[in-house]
Tab-separated table of N, CA and C in Angstrom:
chain	number	residue	atom	x	y	z
I	1058	UNK	N	110.961	133.573	110.274
I	1058	UNK	CA	110.191	133.065	111.404
I	1058	UNK	C	109.879	131.576	111.078
I	1059	UNK	N	110.439	130.671	111.887
I	1059	UNK	CA	110.190	129.279	111.743
I	1059	UNK	C	108.752	128.991	112.183
I	1060	UNK	N	107.990	128.205	111.324
I	1060	UNK	CA	106.654	127.855	111.681
I	1060	UNK	C	106.420	126.401	111.258
I	1061	UNK	N	105.833	125.659	112.212
I	1061	UNK	CA	105.492	124.245	111.992
I	1061	UNK	C	104.052	124.068	112.337
I	1062	UNK	N	103.214	123.605	111.439
I	1062	UNK	CA	101.767	123.437	111.665
I	1062	UNK	C	101.365	122.003	111.443
I	1063	UNK	N	100.988	121.319	112.490
I	1063	UNK	CA	100.522	119.927	112.343
I	1063	UNK	C	99.064	119.820	111.999
I	1064	UNK	N	98.651	118.768	111.277
I	1064	UNK	CA	97.261	118.510	111.031
I	1064	UNK	C	97.099	117.011	110.833
I	1065	UNK	N	95.844	116.581	110.786
I	1065	UNK	CA	95.508	115.214	110.491
I	1065	UNK	C	95.049	114.396	111.715
I	1066	UNK	N	95.261	114.908	112.898
I	1066	UNK	CA	94.840	114.227	114.084
I	1066	UNK	C	93.296	114.048	114.141
I	1067	UNK	N	92.859	112.945	114.745
I	1067	UNK	CA	91.412	112.658	114.752
I	1067	UNK	C	91.125	111.571	115.794
I	1068	UNK	N	89.901	111.334	116.008
I	1068	UNK	CA	89.421	110.218	116.838
I	1068	UNK	C	89.209	109.015	115.915
I	1069	UNK	N	89.961	107.905	116.216
I	1069	UNK	CA	89.874	106.702	115.449
I	1069	UNK	C	89.697	105.497	116.367
I	1070	UNK	N	89.234	104.413	115.827
I	1070	UNK	CA	89.064	103.147	116.559
I	1070	UNK	C	90.348	102.400	116.582
I	1071	UNK	N	90.527	101.569	117.623
I	1071	UNK	CA	91.752	100.704	117.591
I	1071	UNK	C	91.839	99.904	116.338
I	1072	UNK	N	93.009	99.808	115.786
I	1072	UNK	CA	93.272	99.154	114.515
I	1072	UNK	C	93.166	100.071	113.316
I	1073	UNK	N	92.714	101.247	113.534
I	1073	UNK	CA	92.554	102.185	112.442
I	1073	UNK	C	93.880	102.865	112.022
I	1074	UNK	N	93.731	103.766	111.092
I	1074	UNK	CA	94.914	104.461	110.517
I	1074	UNK	C	94.698	105.957	110.442
I	1075	UNK	N	95.798	106.668	110.527
I	1075	UNK	CA	95.773	108.107	110.326
I	1075	UNK	C	97.094	108.562	109.617
I	1076	UNK	N	96.978	109.624	108.860
I	1076	UNK	CA	98.194	110.252	108.328
I	1076	UNK	C	98.233	111.663	108.877
I	1077	UNK	N	99.332	111.916	109.634
I	1077	UNK	CA	99.566	113.275	110.153
I	1077	UNK	C	100.426	114.045	109.188
I	1078	UNK	N	100.242	115.326	109.066
I	1078	UNK	CA	101.085	116.146	108.244
I	1078	UNK	C	101.596	117.356	109.073
I	1079	UNK	N	102.734	117.822	108.660
I	1079	UNK	CA	103.364	119.001	109.244
I	1079	UNK	C	103.817	119.968	108.143
I	1080	UNK	N	103.204	121.107	108.082
I	1080	UNK	CA	103.600	122.047	107.061
I	1080	UNK	C	104.616	123.051	107.654
I	1081	UNK	N	105.790	123.138	106.980
I	1081	UNK	CA	106.896	123.903	107.451
I	1081	UNK	C	107.097	125.127	106.633
I	1082	UNK	N	107.492	126.201	107.305
I	1082	UNK	CA	107.838	127.491	106.581
I	1082	UNK	C	108.827	128.281	107.430
I	1083	UNK	N	109.448	129.267	106.780
I	1083	UNK	CA	110.379	130.120	107.478
I	1083	UNK	C	111.797	129.618	107.537
I	1084	UNK	N	112.091	128.575	106.823
I	1084	UNK	CA	113.433	128.020	106.808
I	1084	UNK	C	113.570	127.094	105.606
I	1085	UNK	N	114.791	126.742	105.284
I	1085	UNK	CA	115.009	125.778	104.157
I	1085	UNK	C	114.764	124.400	104.665
I	1086	UNK	N	113.566	123.872	104.363
I	1086	UNK	CA	113.065	122.639	104.905
I	1086	UNK	C	114.029	121.447	104.639
I	1087	UNK	N	114.515	121.366	103.410
I	1087	UNK	CA	115.356	120.272	103.014
I	1087	UNK	C	116.696	120.202	103.734
I	1088	UNK	N	117.031	121.258	104.422
I	1088	UNK	CA	118.386	121.343	105.091
I	1088	UNK	C	118.354	120.750	106.482
I	1089	UNK	N	117.196	120.299	106.990
I	1089	UNK	CA	117.090	119.938	108.419
I	1089	UNK	C	116.517	118.529	108.609
I	1090	UNK	N	117.049	117.841	109.607
I	1090	UNK	CA	116.385	116.673	110.130
I	1090	UNK	C	115.069	117.114	110.753
I	1091	UNK	N	114.096	116.213	110.656
I	1091	UNK	CA	112.748	116.486	111.229
I	1091	UNK	C	112.380	115.312	112.143
I	1092	UNK	N	111.432	115.606	113.059
I	1092	UNK	CA	111.095	114.577	114.030
I	1092	UNK	C	109.579	114.653	114.355
I	1093	UNK	N	109.047	113.569	114.865
I	1093	UNK	CA	107.776	113.479	115.476
I	1093	UNK	C	107.977	113.145	116.907
I	1094	UNK	N	107.248	113.864	117.820
I	1094	UNK	CA	107.291	113.659	119.245
I	1094	UNK	C	105.846	113.677	119.695
I	1095	UNK	N	105.542	112.916	120.795
I	1095	UNK	CA	104.238	112.887	121.274
I	1095	UNK	C	104.152	112.972	122.796
I	1096	UNK	N	103.019	113.403	123.306
I	1096	UNK	CA	102.817	113.525	124.691
I	1096	UNK	C	101.402	112.976	125.051
I	1097	UNK	N	101.358	111.875	125.729
I	1097	UNK	CA	100.166	111.253	126.211
I	1097	UNK	C	99.629	111.963	127.395
I	1098	UNK	N	98.311	111.835	127.663
I	1098	UNK	CA	97.786	112.575	128.780
I	1098	UNK	C	98.431	112.222	130.130
I	1099	UNK	N	98.865	113.288	130.843
I	1099	UNK	CA	99.449	113.080	132.139
I	1099	UNK	C	100.823	112.523	132.083
I	1100	UNK	N	101.445	112.425	130.916
I	1100	UNK	CA	102.791	111.885	130.738
I	1100	UNK	C	103.719	112.810	130.126
I	1101	UNK	N	105.024	112.490	130.121
I	1101	UNK	CA	106.009	113.310	129.527
I	1101	UNK	C	106.200	113.161	127.993
I	1102	UNK	N	107.089	113.923	127.457
I	1102	UNK	CA	107.294	113.810	126.017
I	1102	UNK	C	107.999	112.520	125.618
I	1103	UNK	N	107.543	111.952	124.504
I	1103	UNK	CA	108.164	110.743	124.030
I	1103	UNK	C	108.601	110.916	122.561
I	1104	UNK	N	109.888	110.781	122.326
I	1104	UNK	CA	110.365	110.864	120.905
I	1104	UNK	C	109.777	109.666	120.121
I	1105	UNK	N	109.300	109.868	118.975
I	1105	UNK	CA	108.634	108.882	118.175
I	1105	UNK	C	109.445	108.468	116.909
I	1106	UNK	N	109.881	109.526	116.217
I	1106	UNK	CA	110.544	109.164	114.889
I	1106	UNK	C	111.431	110.298	114.474
I	1107	UNK	N	112.373	110.010	113.559
I	1107	UNK	CA	113.280	111.009	113.011
I	1107	UNK	C	113.531	110.713	111.497
I	1108	UNK	N	113.829	111.667	110.765
I	1108	UNK	CA	114.103	111.565	109.332
I	1108	UNK	C	115.174	112.489	108.915
I	1109	UNK	N	116.130	112.081	108.065
I	1109	UNK	CA	117.191	112.930	107.687
I	1109	UNK	C	116.773	113.894	106.538
I	1110	UNK	N	117.668	114.727	106.132
I	1110	UNK	CA	117.359	115.819	105.240
I	1110	UNK	C	116.769	115.329	103.875
I	1111	UNK	N	117.312	114.275	103.319
I	1111	UNK	CA	116.828	113.840	102.047
I	1111	UNK	C	115.688	112.791	102.146
I	1112	UNK	N	115.421	112.312	103.382
I	1112	UNK	CA	114.367	111.323	103.525
I	1112	UNK	C	114.744	109.912	103.426
I	1113	UNK	N	116.031	109.608	103.150
I	1113	UNK	CA	116.463	108.274	102.974
I	1113	UNK	C	116.914	107.551	104.213
I	1114	UNK	N	116.945	108.204	105.334
I	1114	UNK	CA	117.391	107.602	106.627
I	1114	UNK	C	116.311	107.898	107.663
I	1115	UNK	N	115.814	106.880	108.282
I	1115	UNK	CA	114.738	107.042	109.260
I	1115	UNK	C	115.039	106.237	110.530
I	1116	UNK	N	114.439	106.703	111.652
I	1116	UNK	CA	114.547	106.051	112.934
I	1116	UNK	C	113.223	106.103	113.606
I	1117	UNK	N	112.934	105.050	114.460
I	1117	UNK	CA	111.668	104.884	115.123
I	1117	UNK	C	111.902	104.410	116.528
I	1118	UNK	N	111.006	104.947	117.401
I	1118	UNK	CA	110.910	104.402	118.769
I	1118	UNK	C	110.350	102.950	118.689
I	1119	UNK	N	110.765	102.126	119.651
I	1119	UNK	CA	110.244	100.775	119.680
I	1119	UNK	C	108.725	100.707	119.778
I	1120	UNK	N	108.168	101.712	120.426
I	1120	UNK	CA	106.715	101.736	120.718
I	1120	UNK	C	105.881	101.847	119.416
I	1121	UNK	N	106.483	102.357	118.302
I	1121	UNK	CA	105.755	102.582	117.036
I	1121	UNK	C	106.363	101.816	115.899
I	1122	UNK	N	107.489	101.182	116.100
I	1122	UNK	CA	108.167	100.498	115.019
I	1122	UNK	C	107.270	99.496	114.334
I	1123	UNK	N	107.184	99.521	113.034
I	1123	UNK	CA	106.350	98.638	112.272
I	1123	UNK	C	104.956	99.137	112.052
I	1124	UNK	N	104.564	100.177	112.761
I	1124	UNK	CA	103.203	100.728	112.673
I	1124	UNK	C	103.207	102.167	112.142
I	1125	UNK	N	104.312	102.892	112.318
I	1125	UNK	CA	104.467	104.268	111.896
I	1125	UNK	C	105.515	104.374	110.809
I	1126	UNK	N	105.201	105.144	109.816
I	1126	UNK	CA	106.204	105.423	108.767
I	1126	UNK	C	106.388	106.947	108.606
I	1127	UNK	N	107.567	107.394	108.852
I	1127	UNK	CA	107.832	108.836	108.667
I	1127	UNK	C	108.310	109.103	107.254
I	1128	UNK	N	107.913	110.183	106.635
I	1128	UNK	CA	108.355	110.534	105.316
I	1128	UNK	C	108.341	112.059	105.178
I	1129	UNK	N	108.860	112.539	104.107
I	1129	UNK	CA	108.851	113.943	103.844
I	1129	UNK	C	108.804	114.223	102.348
I	1130	UNK	N	108.195	115.384	101.993
I	1130	UNK	CA	108.188	115.827	100.627
I	1130	UNK	C	108.796	117.219	100.650
I	1131	UNK	N	110.068	117.242	100.311
I	1131	UNK	CA	110.816	118.509	100.361
I	1131	UNK	C	110.316	119.560	99.380
I	1132	UNK	N	109.730	119.079	98.221
I	1132	UNK	CA	109.182	120.002	97.314
I	1132	UNK	C	107.947	120.735	97.863
I	1133	UNK	N	107.256	120.126	98.818
I	1133	UNK	CA	106.047	120.703	99.451
I	1133	UNK	C	106.307	121.187	100.835
I	1134	UNK	N	107.541	121.105	101.280
I	1134	UNK	CA	107.928	121.513	102.633
I	1134	UNK	C	106.985	120.932	103.697
I	1135	UNK	N	106.779	119.578	103.518
I	1135	UNK	CA	105.852	118.905	104.455
I	1135	UNK	C	106.434	117.598	104.952
I	1136	UNK	N	106.210	117.335	106.260
I	1136	UNK	CA	106.624	116.117	106.921
I	1136	UNK	C	105.335	115.330	107.174
I	1137	UNK	N	105.459	113.966	107.115
I	1137	UNK	CA	104.336	113.076	107.300
I	1137	UNK	C	104.621	112.023	108.312
I	1138	UNK	N	103.558	111.511	108.953
I	1138	UNK	CA	103.610	110.334	109.745
I	1138	UNK	C	102.383	109.454	109.373
I	1139	UNK	N	102.588	108.325	108.706
I	1139	UNK	CA	101.553	107.370	108.427
I	1139	UNK	C	101.468	106.420	109.502
I	1140	UNK	N	100.338	106.392	110.272
I	1140	UNK	CA	100.167	105.506	111.398
I	1140	UNK	C	99.104	104.478	111.121
I	1141	UNK	N	99.463	103.210	111.254
I	1141	UNK	CA	98.566	102.087	111.094
I	1141	UNK	C	98.474	101.253	112.349
I	1142	UNK	N	97.418	100.432	112.388
I	1142	UNK	CA	97.244	99.504	113.543
I	1142	UNK	C	97.266	100.256	114.828
I	1143	UNK	N	96.574	101.297	114.910
I	1143	UNK	CA	96.652	102.255	116.066
I	1143	UNK	C	96.073	101.526	117.292
I	1144	UNK	N	96.680	101.873	118.434
I	1144	UNK	CA	96.334	101.313	119.748
I	1144	UNK	C	95.944	102.453	120.647
I	1145	UNK	N	95.128	102.135	121.664
I	1145	UNK	CA	94.777	103.198	122.595
I	1145	UNK	C	95.969	103.881	123.225
I	1146	UNK	N	97.081	103.178	123.443
I	1146	UNK	CA	98.248	103.837	123.982
I	1146	UNK	C	98.920	104.809	123.020
I	1147	UNK	N	98.502	104.880	121.761
I	1147	UNK	CA	98.951	105.889	120.852
I	1147	UNK	C	98.209	107.221	121.046
I	1148	UNK	N	97.211	107.262	121.844
I	1148	UNK	CA	96.566	108.563	122.150
I	1148	UNK	C	97.490	109.515	122.743
I	1149	UNK	N	97.625	110.622	122.035
I	1149	UNK	CA	98.594	111.679	122.491
I	1149	UNK	C	98.429	112.914	121.609
I	1150	UNK	N	99.024	113.978	122.071
I	1150	UNK	CA	99.237	115.172	121.247
I	1150	UNK	C	100.525	114.914	120.499
I	1151	UNK	N	100.484	115.001	119.143
I	1151	UNK	CA	101.626	114.755	118.312
I	1151	UNK	C	102.211	116.074	117.761
I	1152	UNK	N	103.484	116.245	117.988
I	1152	UNK	CA	104.214	117.405	117.555
I	1152	UNK	C	105.234	117.061	116.454
I	1153	UNK	N	105.384	117.916	115.505
I	1153	UNK	CA	106.519	117.840	114.666
I	1153	UNK	C	107.533	118.822	115.165
I	1154	UNK	N	108.824	118.559	114.900
I	1154	UNK	CA	109.912	119.405	115.406
I	1154	UNK	C	111.023	119.417	114.419
I	1155	UNK	N	111.756	120.489	114.393
I	1155	UNK	CA	112.930	120.670	113.564
I	1155	UNK	C	114.209	120.615	114.408
I	1156	UNK	N	115.228	120.038	113.787
I	1156	UNK	CA	116.526	119.996	114.425
I	1156	UNK	C	117.104	121.350	114.613
I	1157	UNK	N	117.949	121.527	115.623
I	1157	UNK	CA	118.582	122.821	115.885
I	1157	UNK	C	119.503	123.206	114.697
I	1158	UNK	N	120.093	122.228	114.084
I	1158	UNK	CA	120.972	122.481	112.952
I	1158	UNK	C	122.214	121.560	113.030
I	1159	UNK	N	122.866	121.331	111.878
I	1159	UNK	CA	124.027	120.534	111.780
I	1159	UNK	C	123.855	119.150	112.321
I	1160	UNK	N	122.657	118.606	112.184
I	1160	UNK	CA	122.334	117.300	112.641
I	1160	UNK	C	122.649	117.064	114.108
I	1161	UNK	N	122.395	118.053	114.939
I	1161	UNK	CA	122.743	118.025	116.353
I	1161	UNK	C	121.948	117.037	117.207
I	1162	UNK	N	120.807	116.667	116.701
I	1162	UNK	CA	119.864	115.823	117.467
I	1162	UNK	C	119.184	116.605	118.554
I	1163	UNK	N	119.199	117.890	118.479
I	1163	UNK	CA	118.496	118.736	119.458
I	1163	UNK	C	117.308	119.344	118.772
I	1164	UNK	N	116.126	119.205	119.335
I	1164	UNK	CA	114.858	119.601	118.692
I	1164	UNK	C	114.650	121.058	119.007
I	1165	UNK	N	115.017	121.966	118.092
I	1165	UNK	CA	115.066	123.420	118.388
I	1165	UNK	C	113.704	124.150	118.157
I	1166	UNK	N	112.841	123.580	117.337
I	1166	UNK	CA	111.610	124.246	117.017
I	1166	UNK	C	110.504	123.223	117.002
I	1167	UNK	N	109.353	123.651	117.537
I	1167	UNK	CA	108.194	122.783	117.645
I	1167	UNK	C	106.918	123.448	117.143
I	1168	UNK	N	105.975	122.578	116.617
I	1168	UNK	CA	104.658	123.030	116.295
I	1168	UNK	C	103.797	122.989	117.528
I	1169	UNK	N	102.514	123.295	117.368
I	1169	UNK	CA	101.540	123.340	118.456
I	1169	UNK	C	100.867	121.977	118.704
I	1170	UNK	N	101.032	121.066	117.761
I	1170	UNK	CA	100.541	119.751	117.927
I	1170	UNK	C	99.206	119.453	117.344
I	1171	UNK	N	98.932	118.183	117.101
I	1171	UNK	CA	97.670	117.682	116.604
I	1171	UNK	C	97.227	116.515	117.441
I	1172	UNK	N	95.994	116.439	117.843
I	1172	UNK	CA	95.517	115.455	118.785
I	1172	UNK	C	95.108	114.159	118.031
I	1173	UNK	N	95.644	113.038	118.498
I	1173	UNK	CA	95.267	111.695	118.086
I	1173	UNK	C	94.618	111.015	119.247
I	1174	UNK	N	93.410	110.555	119.064
I	1174	UNK	CA	92.678	109.816	120.080
I	1174	UNK	C	92.260	108.488	119.533
I	1175	UNK	N	92.689	107.382	120.121
I	1175	UNK	CA	92.412	106.016	119.703
I	1175	UNK	C	91.496	105.394	120.765
I	1176	UNK	N	90.206	105.231	120.413
I	1176	UNK	CA	89.238	104.710	121.376
I	1176	UNK	C	88.100	104.059	120.710
I	1177	UNK	N	87.523	103.093	121.271
I	1177	UNK	CA	86.299	102.429	120.822
I	1177	UNK	C	85.102	103.030	121.489
């Protein structure tokens, strides 16, 4: 049973920082590309970032480039998103997701999300 559990979301002021975590279980974590996706209030899903199996290759949406760093610790089966210089437009429910397999670029499994709110 694939399970992804996000944590670390919080209420922060503009310019602040957060580190999100995603604990994975039920599959061989190191064998899959992982992703962060977010959904702002009243809006659709937005792909945020991607990381390959070993963690040496990363991709970012323009909206977060330079402010978000995706990483993973395969020994701990955990995915991370370090977010700095947060803006109100970063307010969203943040999901981690697992690739369908074979590097397909299809997000086959999702967690329930963790809420990030950026407000003064």
